[in-house]
Coordinates of C-alpha atoms and ligand atoms in Angstrom, one line a residue:
X1 CA -57.0 -25.6 -11.2
X2 CA -60.5 -26.9 -11.4
X3 CA -62.9 -26.6 -8.5
X4 CA -65.2 -29.2 -9.8
X5 CA -65.4 -31.8 -7.1
X6 CA -66.2 -34.6 -9.6
X7 CA -63.2 -34.2 -11.7
X8 CA -60.4 -36.5 -10.5
X9 CA -57.2 -34.7 -9.5
X10 CA -54.7 -35.0 -12.3
X11 CA -51.9 -37.5 -11.6
X12 CA -49.0 -35.2 -11.1
X13 CA -45.8 -36.2 -12.7
X14 CA -43.4 -37.0 -9.9
X15 CA -40.4 -35.2 -11.4
X16 CA -39.6 -32.8 -14.2
X17 CA -38.4 -35.6 -16.5
X18 CA -41.6 -37.5 -16.1
X19 CA -43.4 -34.3 -16.9
X20 CA -41.4 -33.9 -20.1
X21 CA -42.0 -37.5 -21.1
X22 CA -45.7 -37.2 -20.5
X23 CA -46.0 -34.1 -22.5
X24 CA -44.0 -35.7 -25.3
X25 CA -46.3 -38.7 -25.2
X26 CA -49.4 -36.4 -25.3
X27 CA -48.0 -34.5 -28.2
X28 CA -46.8 -37.6 -30.1
X29 CA -43.3 -36.1 -30.4
X30 CA -41.6 -39.5 -30.8
X31 CA -44.2 -41.5 -32.6
X32 CA -42.3 -43.7 -35.1
X33 CA -43.2 -46.9 -36.9
X34 CA -42.6 -50.0 -34.9
X35 CA -40.8 -48.2 -32.0
X36 CA -41.7 -47.4 -28.5
X37 CA -42.3 -43.6 -27.9
X38 CA -39.9 -43.6 -24.9
X39 CA -36.4 -45.0 -25.4
X40 CA -33.7 -44.1 -22.9
X41 CA -30.3 -45.5 -22.3
X42 CA -27.8 -46.0 -19.5
X43 CA -24.3 -45.3 -21.0
X44 CA -21.5 -46.2 -18.7
X45 CA -17.9 -46.0 -19.7
X46 CA -16.4 -49.5 -18.9
X47 CA -13.5 -48.0 -16.9
X48 CA -14.5 -49.0 -13.3
X49 CA -17.2 -50.3 -11.1
X50 CA -20.6 -48.7 -10.8
X51 CA -21.4 -46.8 -7.7
X52 CA -24.5 -45.6 -5.9
X53 CA -24.6 -42.5 -8.2
X54 CA -24.9 -44.7 -11.2
X55 CA -27.7 -46.5 -9.5
X56 CA -29.6 -43.2 -9.5
X57 CA -29.1 -43.0 -13.3
X58 CA -30.0 -46.6 -13.8
X59 CA -33.2 -46.4 -11.8
X60 CA -34.1 -43.2 -13.6
X61 CA -33.5 -44.4 -17.1
X62 CA -34.7 -48.0 -16.8
X63 CA -37.5 -46.8 -14.5
X64 CA -38.9 -44.3 -17.2
X65 CA -38.8 -47.1 -19.8
X66 CA -40.6 -49.4 -17.5
X67 CA -43.3 -46.9 -16.4
X68 CA -44.0 -45.7 -20.0
X69 CA -43.9 -49.1 -21.8
X70 CA -40.7 -48.0 -23.5
X71 CA -37.2 -49.4 -23.6
X72 CA -33.9 -48.6 -22.0
X73 CA -30.6 -49.7 -23.7
X74 CA -27.5 -50.5 -21.8
X75 CA -24.7 -49.0 -23.9
X76 CA -21.0 -49.1 -23.2
X77 CA -19.3 -45.9 -24.1
X78 CA -16.1 -47.8 -25.0
X79 CA -14.3 -45.2 -27.1
X80 CA -11.2 -44.9 -24.9
X81 CA -9.2 -48.0 -25.6
X82 CA -6.6 -47.4 -23.0
X83 CA -8.8 -47.4 -19.9
X84 CA -11.3 -50.0 -20.7
X85 CA -11.4 -53.6 -19.7
X86 CA -13.7 -56.6 -20.0
X87 CA -13.8 -57.0 -16.2
X88 CA -15.6 -53.7 -16.0
X89 CA -18.1 -54.6 -18.8
X90 CA -18.9 -57.8 -16.9
X91 CA -19.4 -56.2 -13.5
X92 CA -21.5 -53.4 -15.0
X93 CA -23.9 -55.9 -16.7
X94 CA -24.0 -57.8 -13.4
X95 CA -24.9 -54.7 -11.4
X96 CA -27.6 -53.6 -13.7
X97 CA -29.2 -57.0 -13.6
X98 CA -28.8 -57.3 -9.8
X99 CA -30.7 -54.0 -9.5
X100 CA -33.5 -55.8 -11.3
X101 CA -33.3 -54.4 -14.8
X102 CA -33.0 -56.1 -18.1
X103 CA -32.3 -55.0 -21.6
X104 CA -33.9 -58.0 -23.4
X105 CA -37.3 -57.0 -24.7
X106 CA -39.7 -59.8 -25.8
X107 CA -41.6 -58.7 -28.9
X108 CA -45.2 -59.5 -29.9
X109 CA -44.0 -62.1 -32.4
X110 CA -42.1 -64.0 -29.7
X111 CA -38.7 -62.8 -30.7
X112 CA -36.5 -61.0 -28.2
X113 CA -34.7 -57.8 -28.9
X114 CA -31.4 -57.5 -27.0
X115 CA -30.5 -53.9 -26.3
X116 CA -27.0 -54.3 -25.0
X117 CA -24.9 -52.0 -27.2
X118 CA -21.4 -50.8 -27.5
X119 CA -20.4 -47.5 -29.0
X120 CA -17.6 -49.4 -30.7
X121 CA -20.3 -51.2 -32.7
X122 CA -20.7 -47.9 -34.5
X123 CA -17.1 -47.2 -35.4
X124 CA -17.8 -47.7 -39.1
X125 CA -20.8 -45.4 -39.1
X126 CA -19.0 -42.8 -37.0
X127 CA -16.2 -42.8 -39.4
X128 CA -18.4 -42.4 -42.5
X129 CA -20.3 -39.6 -40.8
X130 CA -17.0 -37.9 -40.1
X131 CA -16.0 -38.1 -43.8
X132 CA -19.3 -36.6 -44.7
X133 CA -18.8 -33.7 -42.3
X134 CA -15.4 -33.0 -43.8
X135 CA -17.0 -33.1 -47.3
X136 CA -19.6 -30.7 -46.2
X137 CA -17.1 -28.3 -44.7
X138 CA -18.2 -29.0 -41.1
X139 CA -15.0 -30.6 -40.0
X140 CA -11.3 -30.3 -40.8
X141 CA -8.0 -31.9 -39.9
X142 CA -5.9 -29.8 -37.6
X143 CA -2.2 -30.2 -37.6
X144 CA -1.2 -27.9 -34.8
X145 CA 0.8 -29.2 -31.9
X146 CA -1.2 -30.0 -28.8
X147 CA 0.3 -27.0 -27.1
X148 CA -0.6 -24.6 -29.8
X149 CA -4.1 -26.0 -29.9
X150 CA -4.6 -25.5 -26.2
X151 CA -3.2 -22.0 -26.4
X152 CA -5.4 -21.0 -29.3
X153 CA -8.5 -22.3 -27.6
X154 CA -8.6 -19.2 -25.4
X155 CA -10.4 -19.3 -22.1
X156 CA -13.6 -18.2 -20.5
X157 CA -12.6 -14.5 -20.8
X158 CA -10.7 -14.6 -24.1
X159 CA -12.0 -15.8 -27.5
X160 CA -10.0 -18.5 -29.2
X161 CA -7.9 -18.1 -32.3
X162 CA -8.5 -19.9 -35.5
X163 CA -6.1 -22.7 -36.4
X164 CA -4.0 -21.9 -39.4
X165 CA -5.3 -25.2 -40.8
X166 CA -9.0 -24.3 -40.3
X167 CA -9.5 -23.3 -43.9
X168 CA -7.4 -26.0 -45.6
X169 CA -9.2 -27.4 -48.6
X170 CA -11.8 -30.1 -47.8
X171 CA -10.1 -32.6 -50.1
X172 CA -6.9 -32.1 -48.2
X173 CA -8.6 -32.7 -44.9
X174 CA -10.3 -35.8 -46.3
X175 CA -7.0 -37.2 -47.5
X176 CA -5.3 -36.5 -44.2
X177 CA -8.2 -38.1 -42.3
X178 CA -8.0 -41.2 -44.5
X179 CA -4.2 -41.3 -43.9
X180 CA -4.9 -41.0 -40.1
X181 CA -7.1 -44.0 -40.4
X182 CA -4.5 -45.9 -42.4
X183 CA -2.0 -45.5 -39.6
X184 CA 0.4 -43.1 -41.4
X185 CA 0.8 -40.8 -38.5
X186 CA 1.8 -41.0 -34.8
X187 CA -0.5 -40.3 -31.9
X188 CA -1.2 -36.6 -31.7
X189 CA 0.2 -35.6 -35.1
X190 CA -3.2 -34.6 -36.4
X191 CA -6.7 -34.3 -35.1
X192 CA -10.1 -34.0 -36.6
X193 CA -12.2 -31.0 -35.4
X194 CA -15.7 -30.0 -36.0
X195 CA -16.5 -26.5 -37.3
X196 CA -20.0 -25.6 -36.1
X197 CA -19.9 -22.1 -37.5
X198 CA -17.4 -19.6 -39.1
X199 CA -16.9 -17.8 -35.8
X200 CA -17.1 -20.8 -33.5
X201 CA -13.7 -20.1 -32.0
X202 CA -15.1 -17.0 -30.4
X203 CA -18.1 -18.8 -28.9
X204 CA -18.7 -18.1 -25.2
X205 CA -19.3 -21.8 -25.0
X206 CA -15.8 -23.5 -24.9
X207 CA -17.4 -26.7 -26.1
X208 CA -18.2 -25.1 -29.4
X209 CA -14.7 -23.9 -30.1
X210 CA -14.0 -26.5 -32.8
X211 CA -14.2 -29.5 -30.6
X212 CA -12.0 -32.5 -31.4
X213 CA -14.0 -35.4 -32.8
X214 CA -11.4 -37.9 -33.8
X215 CA -7.9 -38.5 -32.5
X216 CA -5.0 -40.8 -33.4
X217 CA -4.5 -43.5 -30.8
X218 CA -2.4 -46.5 -31.6
X219 CA -3.9 -48.7 -29.0
X220 CA -5.5 -52.1 -28.8
X221 CA -9.3 -52.0 -28.1
X222 CA -11.0 -54.7 -26.1
X223 CA -13.6 -55.3 -28.8
X224 CA -12.2 -54.0 -32.1
X225 CA -8.7 -55.2 -31.4
X226 CA -6.2 -53.4 -33.8
X227 CA -8.7 -52.6 -36.5
X228 CA -8.6 -48.9 -35.6
X229 CA -5.8 -46.4 -34.8
X230 CA -8.2 -43.4 -34.7
X231 CA -10.9 -43.2 -32.1
X232 CA -13.9 -40.9 -31.9
X233 CA -14.3 -38.5 -29.0
X234 CA -17.0 -38.8 -26.4
X235 CA -18.8 -35.6 -27.5
X236 CA -19.0 -36.9 -31.1
X237 CA -19.8 -40.5 -30.3
X238 CA -22.4 -40.0 -27.7
X239 CA -25.1 -38.0 -29.7
X240 CA -24.6 -40.3 -32.7
X241 CA -24.9 -43.5 -30.7
X242 CA -28.1 -42.0 -29.2
X243 CA -29.5 -41.2 -32.6
X244 CA -28.6 -44.6 -34.1
X245 CA -30.3 -46.3 -31.2
X246 CA -33.4 -44.1 -31.7
X247 CA -33.2 -42.8 -28.2
X248 CA -35.9 -40.3 -27.5
X249 CA -34.8 -38.8 -24.1
X250 CA -31.0 -38.8 -23.6
X251 CA -30.7 -38.1 -19.9
X252 CA -27.4 -37.1 -18.4
X253 CA -26.0 -35.2 -15.4
X254 CA -25.8 -31.4 -15.2
X255 CA -22.2 -31.0 -16.2
X256 CA -23.2 -31.9 -19.7
X257 CA -25.5 -28.9 -20.1
X258 CA -22.8 -27.0 -21.9
X259 CA -22.3 -29.9 -24.2
X260 CA -25.9 -29.8 -25.3
X261 CA -25.5 -27.1 -28.1
X262 CA -22.9 -29.3 -29.8
X263 CA -25.1 -32.4 -29.3
X264 CA -28.0 -30.6 -31.0
X265 CA -25.8 -29.1 -33.8
X266 CA -24.2 -32.5 -34.6
X267 CA -27.5 -34.4 -34.8
X268 CA -29.2 -31.6 -36.7
X269 CA -26.3 -31.4 -39.2
X270 CA -26.0 -35.1 -39.7
X271 CA -29.7 -35.6 -40.1
X272 CA -29.4 -33.4 -43.2
X273 CA -27.2 -36.2 -44.6
X274 CA -30.0 -38.7 -44.0
X275 CA -28.1 -40.7 -41.4
X276 CA -30.9 -41.0 -38.8
X277 CA -34.6 -41.8 -38.3
X278 CA -36.2 -38.6 -37.2
X279 CA -36.9 -36.9 -34.9
X280 CA -33.4 -37.0 -33.3
X281 CA -33.0 -37.5 -29.6
X282 CA -33.0 -34.6 -27.1
X283 CA -30.7 -34.3 -24.2
X284 CA -32.0 -33.5 -20.7
X285 CA -29.9 -32.9 -17.6
X286 CA -30.5 -33.7 -13.9
X287 CA -28.3 -33.2 -10.9
X288 CA -26.0 -36.0 -9.9
X289 CA -26.2 -37.8 -6.6
X290 CA -23.8 -36.5 -4.0
X291 CA -23.9 -38.7 -1.0
X292 CA -22.3 -37.8 2.4
X293 CA -19.6 -39.9 4.0
X294 CA -18.4 -41.5 0.8
X295 CA -16.7 -40.5 -2.4
X296 CA -18.3 -41.4 -5.7
X297 CA -15.6 -40.6 -8.2
X298 CA -14.4 -43.7 -10.0
X299 CA -10.8 -42.4 -9.8
X300 CA -10.9 -42.0 -6.0
X301 CA -12.6 -45.3 -5.5
X302 CA -9.9 -46.9 -7.6
X303 CA -7.3 -45.2 -5.4
X304 CA -8.8 -46.9 -2.4
X305 CA -8.7 -50.2 -4.1
X306 CA -5.2 -49.9 -5.5
X307 CA -3.7 -48.6 -2.3
X308 CA -5.3 -51.5 -0.5
X309 CA -7.1 -49.1 1.9
X310 CA -10.2 -51.3 1.3
X311 CA -10.3 -55.0 0.4
X312 CA -11.3 -54.6 -3.2
X313 CA -14.1 -53.0 -5.2
X314 CA -16.7 -55.2 -3.4
X315 CA -15.4 -54.3 0.1
X316 CA -18.6 -53.8 2.1
X317 CA -17.5 -50.3 3.0
X318 CA -17.4 -49.2 -0.6
X319 CA -20.3 -47.2 -2.2
X320 CA -20.0 -49.4 -5.3
X321 CA -23.0 -51.5 -6.3
X322 CA -20.9 -54.6 -5.7
X323 CA -19.9 -53.2 -2.3
X324 CA -23.4 -52.4 -1.3
X325 CA -24.5 -55.8 -2.4
X326 CA -21.9 -57.6 -0.4
X327 CA -22.7 -55.3 2.6
X328 CA -26.2 -56.7 2.4
X329 CA -28.1 -53.9 0.8
X330 CA -31.1 -55.1 -1.2
X331 CA -32.0 -53.9 -4.7
X332 CA -35.4 -52.9 -3.2
X333 CA -33.7 -50.7 -0.7
X334 CA -31.7 -49.0 -3.5
X335 CA -34.9 -48.5 -5.5
X336 CA -36.6 -47.0 -2.5
X337 CA -33.6 -44.7 -2.0
X338 CA -33.7 -43.5 -5.6
X339 CA -37.4 -42.9 -5.5
X340 CA -37.0 -41.0 -2.2
X341 CA -34.2 -38.6 -3.3
X342 CA -36.1 -37.8 -6.5
X343 CA -34.8 -36.1 -9.6
X344 CA -34.2 -32.4 -9.9
X345 CA -31.8 -29.9 -11.4
X346 CA -30.7 -28.6 -8.1
X347 CA -27.3 -29.6 -6.9
X348 CA -27.2 -30.8 -3.3
X349 CA -26.1 -33.4 -0.9
X350 CA -28.1 -36.4 0.3
X351 CA -27.3 -37.7 3.7
X352 CA -26.1 -41.2 4.2
X353 CA -28.8 -41.7 6.8
X354 CA -31.3 -41.6 4.0
X355 CA -29.8 -44.6 2.3
X356 CA -29.4 -46.4 5.6
X357 CA -33.0 -45.6 6.5
X358 CA -34.1 -47.2 3.2
X359 CA -32.4 -50.5 3.9
X360 CA -33.9 -50.6 7.4
X361 CA -37.3 -49.9 6.1
X362 CA -36.9 -52.6 3.5
X363 CA -35.5 -55.2 5.8
X364 CA -37.6 -54.6 8.9
X365 CA -40.8 -56.4 7.7
X366 CA -38.9 -59.3 6.0
X367 CA -35.7 -60.1 7.9
X368 CA -36.0 -63.1 10.2
X369 CA -34.9 -62.3 13.7
X370 CA -32.0 -64.1 15.3
X371 CA -29.9 -63.8 18.5
X372 CA -26.3 -62.9 18.3
X373 CA -23.9 -62.1 21.2
X374 CA -21.2 -59.9 19.7
X375 CA -19.1 -59.2 22.8
X376 CA -19.5 -62.3 24.9
X377 CA -19.4 -62.7 28.6
X378 CA -20.0 -66.1 30.3
X379 CA -23.2 -66.5 32.4
X380 CA -23.5 -69.5 34.7
X381 CA -26.8 -70.6 36.1
X382 CA -25.5 -72.2 39.3
X383 CA -28.6 -74.1 40.1
X384 CA -29.2 -75.4 36.5
X385 CA -28.2 -79.1 36.2
X386 CA -25.0 -79.6 34.2
X387 CA -25.7 -81.5 31.0
X388 CA -29.3 -80.5 30.9
X389 CA -30.9 -78.5 28.1
X390 CA -34.4 -77.4 27.2
X391 CA -35.8 -75.8 24.1
X392 CA -37.0 -72.3 24.1
X393 CA -39.0 -70.9 21.3
X394 CA -39.6 -67.5 19.8
X395 CA -41.3 -66.1 16.7
X396 CA -39.1 -65.8 13.6
X397 CA -40.7 -62.3 13.2
X398 CA -42.6 -60.5 15.9
X399 CA -45.2 -59.2 13.4
X400 CA -45.4 -62.1 11.0
X401 CA -46.6 -65.2 12.7
X402 CA -46.8 -66.9 9.3
X403 CA -43.0 -66.9 9.3
X404 CA -43.1 -69.5 12.1
X405 CA -41.2 -70.2 15.2
X406 CA -37.5 -70.8 15.9
X407 CA -36.1 -72.7 18.8
X408 CA -32.8 -72.8 20.6
X409 CA -31.7 -74.6 23.8
X410 CA -31.0 -73.1 27.2
X411 CA -28.2 -74.7 29.2
X412 CA -26.2 -74.1 32.4
X413 CA -23.7 -71.9 30.6
X414 CA -24.7 -69.1 28.3
X415 CA -23.2 -66.2 26.5
X416 CA -24.5 -62.7 27.2
X417 CA -23.3 -59.3 26.1
X418 CA -20.5 -57.8 28.2
X419 CA -22.6 -54.7 28.6
X420 CA -25.4 -56.6 30.2
X421 CA -23.5 -56.8 33.5
X422 CA -22.2 -54.0 35.7
X423 CA -20.4 -54.5 39.0
X424 CA -21.8 -51.3 40.3
X425 CA -25.0 -50.5 38.5
X426 CA -25.6 -47.0 37.0
X427 CA -28.8 -45.3 37.9
X428 CA -31.7 -46.9 36.0
X429 CA -29.6 -50.0 35.0
X430 CA -31.9 -53.0 35.0
X431 CA -29.6 -55.7 33.7
X432 CA -27.3 -57.9 35.8
X433 CA -25.6 -56.5 38.8
X434 CA -24.5 -58.4 41.9
X435 CA -25.8 -58.3 45.5
X436 CA -24.6 -55.2 47.2
X437 CA -24.6 -55.2 51.1
X438 CA -28.0 -56.7 52.1
X439 CA -29.6 -55.9 48.8
X440 CA -30.0 -59.0 46.5
X441 CA -28.6 -59.0 43.0
X442 CA -30.8 -57.9 40.1
X443 CA -33.5 -60.0 38.6
X444 CA -33.4 -60.3 34.9
X445 CA -35.4 -62.4 32.4
X446 CA -33.4 -64.4 29.9
X447 CA -35.5 -63.7 26.9
X448 CA -37.8 -66.6 26.0
X449 CA -36.3 -68.5 29.0
X450 CA -36.2 -68.1 32.7
X451 CA -36.1 -65.3 35.3
X452 CA -32.8 -65.3 37.0
X453 CA -31.2 -63.5 39.9
X454 CA -27.5 -62.4 39.9
X455 CA -25.7 -64.0 42.8
X456 CA -22.0 -63.1 42.1
X457 CA -19.3 -62.9 39.5
X458 CA -15.7 -64.0 38.8
X459 CA -12.7 -61.9 37.8
X460 CA -9.4 -62.9 36.3
X461 CA -6.0 -61.8 37.7
X462 CA -6.3 -58.5 35.8
X463 CA -9.6 -57.6 37.4
X464 CA -11.6 -58.3 34.3
X465 CA -15.0 -59.8 34.8
X466 CA -15.0 -63.2 33.2
X467 CA -18.2 -64.8 34.4
X468 CA -21.5 -63.8 36.0
X469 CA -23.3 -66.3 38.3
X470 CA -27.1 -66.4 38.6
X471 CA -29.7 -68.7 40.0
X472 CA -32.9 -69.4 38.0
X473 CA -36.5 -69.8 39.1
X474 CA -37.8 -73.1 37.8
X475 CA -41.4 -72.0 37.5
X476 CA -40.6 -68.8 35.6
X477 CA -40.2 -70.1 32.1
X478 CA -41.6 -67.8 29.4
X479 CA -44.9 -69.1 28.0
X480 CA -45.7 -71.1 31.2
X481 CA -48.4 -69.9 33.7
X482 CA -45.8 -69.3 36.4
X483 CA -43.9 -66.7 34.3
X484 CA -46.4 -64.1 35.2
X485 CA -45.5 -64.3 38.9
X486 CA -42.3 -62.5 38.2
X487 CA -42.1 -58.9 37.3
X488 CA -38.7 -57.9 36.2
X489 CA -37.5 -54.8 34.4
X490 CA -34.5 -56.3 32.7
X491 CA -34.8 -58.7 29.7
X492 CA -31.7 -59.7 27.9
X493 CA -30.7 -61.9 25.0
X494 CA -28.4 -64.8 25.3
X495 CA -27.2 -68.0 23.5
X496 CA -26.3 -71.3 25.0
X497 CA -22.5 -71.7 25.3
X498 CA -22.7 -75.3 24.3
X499 CA -25.0 -75.0 21.3
X500 CA -23.9 -71.6 20.0
X501 CA -22.4 -71.1 16.6
X502 CA -19.1 -69.3 16.7
X503 CA -18.9 -66.9 13.8
X504 CA -16.8 -64.1 12.5
X505 CA -18.9 -60.9 12.4
X506 CA -17.7 -57.8 10.7
X507 CA -19.1 -54.6 12.1
X508 CA -19.0 -52.2 9.3
X509 CA -19.6 -48.5 9.7
X510 CA -19.2 -45.4 7.5
X511 CA -16.1 -45.2 5.4
X512 CA -15.3 -41.6 6.2
X513 CA -15.7 -39.6 9.4
X514 CA -16.2 -36.4 7.4
X515 CA -19.6 -35.8 5.7
X516 CA -18.0 -34.4 2.5
X517 CA -14.6 -36.0 2.4
X518 CA -13.5 -34.8 -1.0
X519 CA -15.2 -31.5 -1.1
X520 CA -13.1 -28.3 -1.6
X521 CA -9.9 -30.2 -2.4
X522 CA -9.8 -32.0 1.0
X523 CA -7.4 -34.9 1.4
X524 CA -10.1 -37.6 1.6
X525 CA -7.6 -40.3 2.5
X526 CA -6.8 -38.5 5.7
X527 CA -10.5 -38.5 6.6
X528 CA -11.0 -42.3 6.5
X529 CA -12.9 -43.7 9.5
X530 CA -10.5 -46.0 11.3
X531 CA -13.4 -47.8 12.9
X532 CA -15.3 -48.5 9.6
X533 CA -14.5 -52.2 10.0
X534 CA -14.2 -54.1 13.3
X535 CA -14.1 -57.9 13.3
X536 CA -15.4 -59.8 16.3
X537 CA -15.9 -63.4 17.2
X538 CA -19.5 -63.7 18.1
X539 CA -21.8 -66.5 19.3
X540 CA -25.0 -67.0 17.4
X541 CA -28.1 -69.0 18.0
X542 CA -27.6 -72.6 16.6
X543 CA -30.0 -72.1 13.6
X544 CA -27.5 -69.6 12.1
X545 CA -25.2 -72.5 11.1
X546 CA -27.6 -73.0 8.2
X547 CA -27.5 -69.4 7.0
X548 CA -27.0 -69.2 3.3
X549 CA -24.8 -66.6 1.6
X550 CA -26.7 -63.4 1.0
X551 CA -29.4 -64.3 3.6
X552 CA -30.2 -61.4 5.8
X553 CA -31.3 -61.3 9.5
X554 CA -32.0 -58.9 12.2
X555 CA -29.8 -59.7 15.1
X556 CA -31.9 -58.5 17.9
X557 CA -30.6 -55.3 19.5
X558 CA -27.7 -55.1 17.1
X559 CA -29.0 -54.4 13.6
X560 CA -29.3 -56.0 10.2
X561 CA -26.7 -58.5 9.1
X562 CA -26.1 -60.6 6.0
X563 CA -24.2 -63.8 5.6
X564 CA -21.2 -62.7 3.5
X565 CA -21.5 -63.9 -0.1
X566 CA -17.7 -64.5 -0.5
X567 CA -16.3 -65.8 2.8
X568 CA -19.1 -67.9 4.2
X569 CA -18.5 -71.6 4.2
X570 CA -21.2 -74.3 4.5
X571 CA -22.2 -74.5 8.2
X572 CA -19.8 -71.7 8.9
X573 CA -21.2 -68.3 7.9
X574 CA -19.4 -65.0 8.2
X575 CA -21.7 -62.1 8.8
X576 CA -21.5 -58.4 7.8
X577 CA -23.4 -55.7 9.6
X578 CA -25.5 -54.0 7.0
X579 CA -26.7 -51.2 9.3
X580 CA -27.4 -50.7 13.0
X581 CA -31.0 -50.6 14.2
X582 CA -30.9 -46.9 14.9
X583 CA -29.0 -44.0 13.4
X584 CA -26.1 -43.3 15.7
X585 CA -24.5 -40.6 13.5
X586 CA -27.0 -37.7 13.4
X587 CA -26.5 -37.3 17.2
X588 CA -22.7 -37.0 16.9
Ligands
ATP601 P1 -17.0 -40.9 -12.6 O1 -17.0 -39.4 -12.7 O2 -17.2 -41.5 -11.2 O3 -16.0 -41.5 -13.4 P2 -18.8 -41.0 -14.8 O4 -19.8 -40.0 -14.8 O5 -17.6 -40.8 -15.6 O6 -18.4 -41.3 -13.3 P3 -19.9 -42.9 -16.5 O7 -19.6 -44.3 -16.7 O8 -19.6 -42.0 -17.6 O9 -19.3 -42.4 -15.1 O10 -21.4 -42.7 -16.1 C1 -22.5 -43.4 -16.7 C2 -23.8 -42.6 -16.4 O11 -24.0 -42.5 -15.0 C3 -23.7 -41.2 -17.0 O12 -24.9 -41.0 -17.7 C4 -23.6 -40.4 -15.8 O13 -24.2 -39.1 -16.0 C5 -24.3 -41.2 -14.7 N1 -23.7 -40.9 -13.4 C6 -22.4 -41.0 -13.0 N2 -22.3 -40.5 -11.7 C7 -23.5 -40.2 -11.3 C8 -24.0 -39.6 -10.1 N3 -23.2 -39.4 -9.0 N4 -25.3 -39.4 -10.0 C9 -26.1 -39.6 -11.0 N5 -25.7 -40.1 -12.2 C10 -24.4 -40.4 -12.3
MG602 MG1 -17.6 -40.3 -17.6

């Protein structure tokens, strides 16, 4: 540390990966003709919808590329023909773009490089490299049964046993491999395995015990059709795809740490065959996002969809990117979240309230305010002339006068919240309550309207309060000189019963009641929050009829809401609650 007051403090890298990238940039580690010095990739398998954990990886990889004038490729790891579908490819592209990232890079000469890639684009090269590995004695065709192979692999305490086919002549392996490709065998009859060293089967790292690199799979592939009946394994495909795309920093989650020795061995070995531009990529691991009150495994998310526990992948309760989007989350809120949680190698849990706090923080300064009555109770202003209306106005945003004013009418009959009336007021309750004995009823201001005094209420045959009666003071209207003559403690929101827009509002909450629903083998299905979705018929201020799908508002007192992008009709929006105004969970 320098004590020299004049030297500027060094800009500290904000996480360990940035530190690595910066030191590589300083050392010129990845300087290559005509290529950026930072090339990352986001490599999803197209077997499901992306979730908030993927967003962390997307923001990290595309973010590094953006911040260091590099490039990030979107690459589909589509080597498993059975599980992959075009639907998933489409939604993943959509989600990456919605998050604000792009893989089209304009060049100095005006051309545009498209960096949308598929591992299946490399099937020919992958195959040729496999033949080369066989010829060099680095791979062999194993013909053991799957059971024998599993038994001979050993376990963490016991070294594995060499396959009886391990030392078969290279020419024999090569011929068998070609016959595998030609379709002469059934699934599982043979497999191609790498041989990283003579004693690899005794390696303490299970991933080095002659890992399978090609298997027979008579299956139709979304992109290559029936051209192949052998498919490369993930551990073989991934490093090679990285190297062919000239990736500099291959960033993955911690569980791949034990795969790194094979990654390095494979790229080092193949680079001796002249297959790649040097230097080859390096793999770095960071800890995956674990978020409380959700599950983030694609398999478990699929179960929720398939068992119709939620209404599809984009159900606003789902932690998928399409779900968050429909719920009303903004890309900016997700970026803020990813920045805030940082990138480390320490495994841990991030609380859902962090994500919720980010969307509040993003929306507070920009969401227009609106009035919504979610649990309506009729209010009748007895001395207000029937048929009369007057406009009341209010700022669209309390801190942003430039967003303008909104107006809404007051009339004789209004809707107020059920909770804004109590027959017998609790201590410190300043909203409506009726006259009791000689004491008059409470005085309450109808926000942006008049001061009123409660004079009575009606009940139905079941004893339920169905209307509150008040009288208003004509000289008390907000914004007029007379309004100052009234000092009232209660101030409530309301909408005109004749002008209100009736709308379906979905009050979403957390999907699970347990903070870690799938930890330690818990039955996550039994921990679903039965109150994660409540549908109410609400009354909204008239301007809300014009709300456009995806438009977000703060409904005063209630929280942030979005006009549902799927179910809203012109003039008839349906709203989703994104988040309440305050965190109601940490206190529970
Ligand atoms: P799942 O286990 O839910 O099926 P996955 O890891 O198999 O997810 P991929 O499509 O293989 O999903 O993931 C693409 C990229 O996203 C990988 O680089 C992976 O490391 C990263 N990723 C997946 N889940 C998370 C997470 N929870 N946090 C951070 N990164 C993640
Ligand atoms: Mg995976």
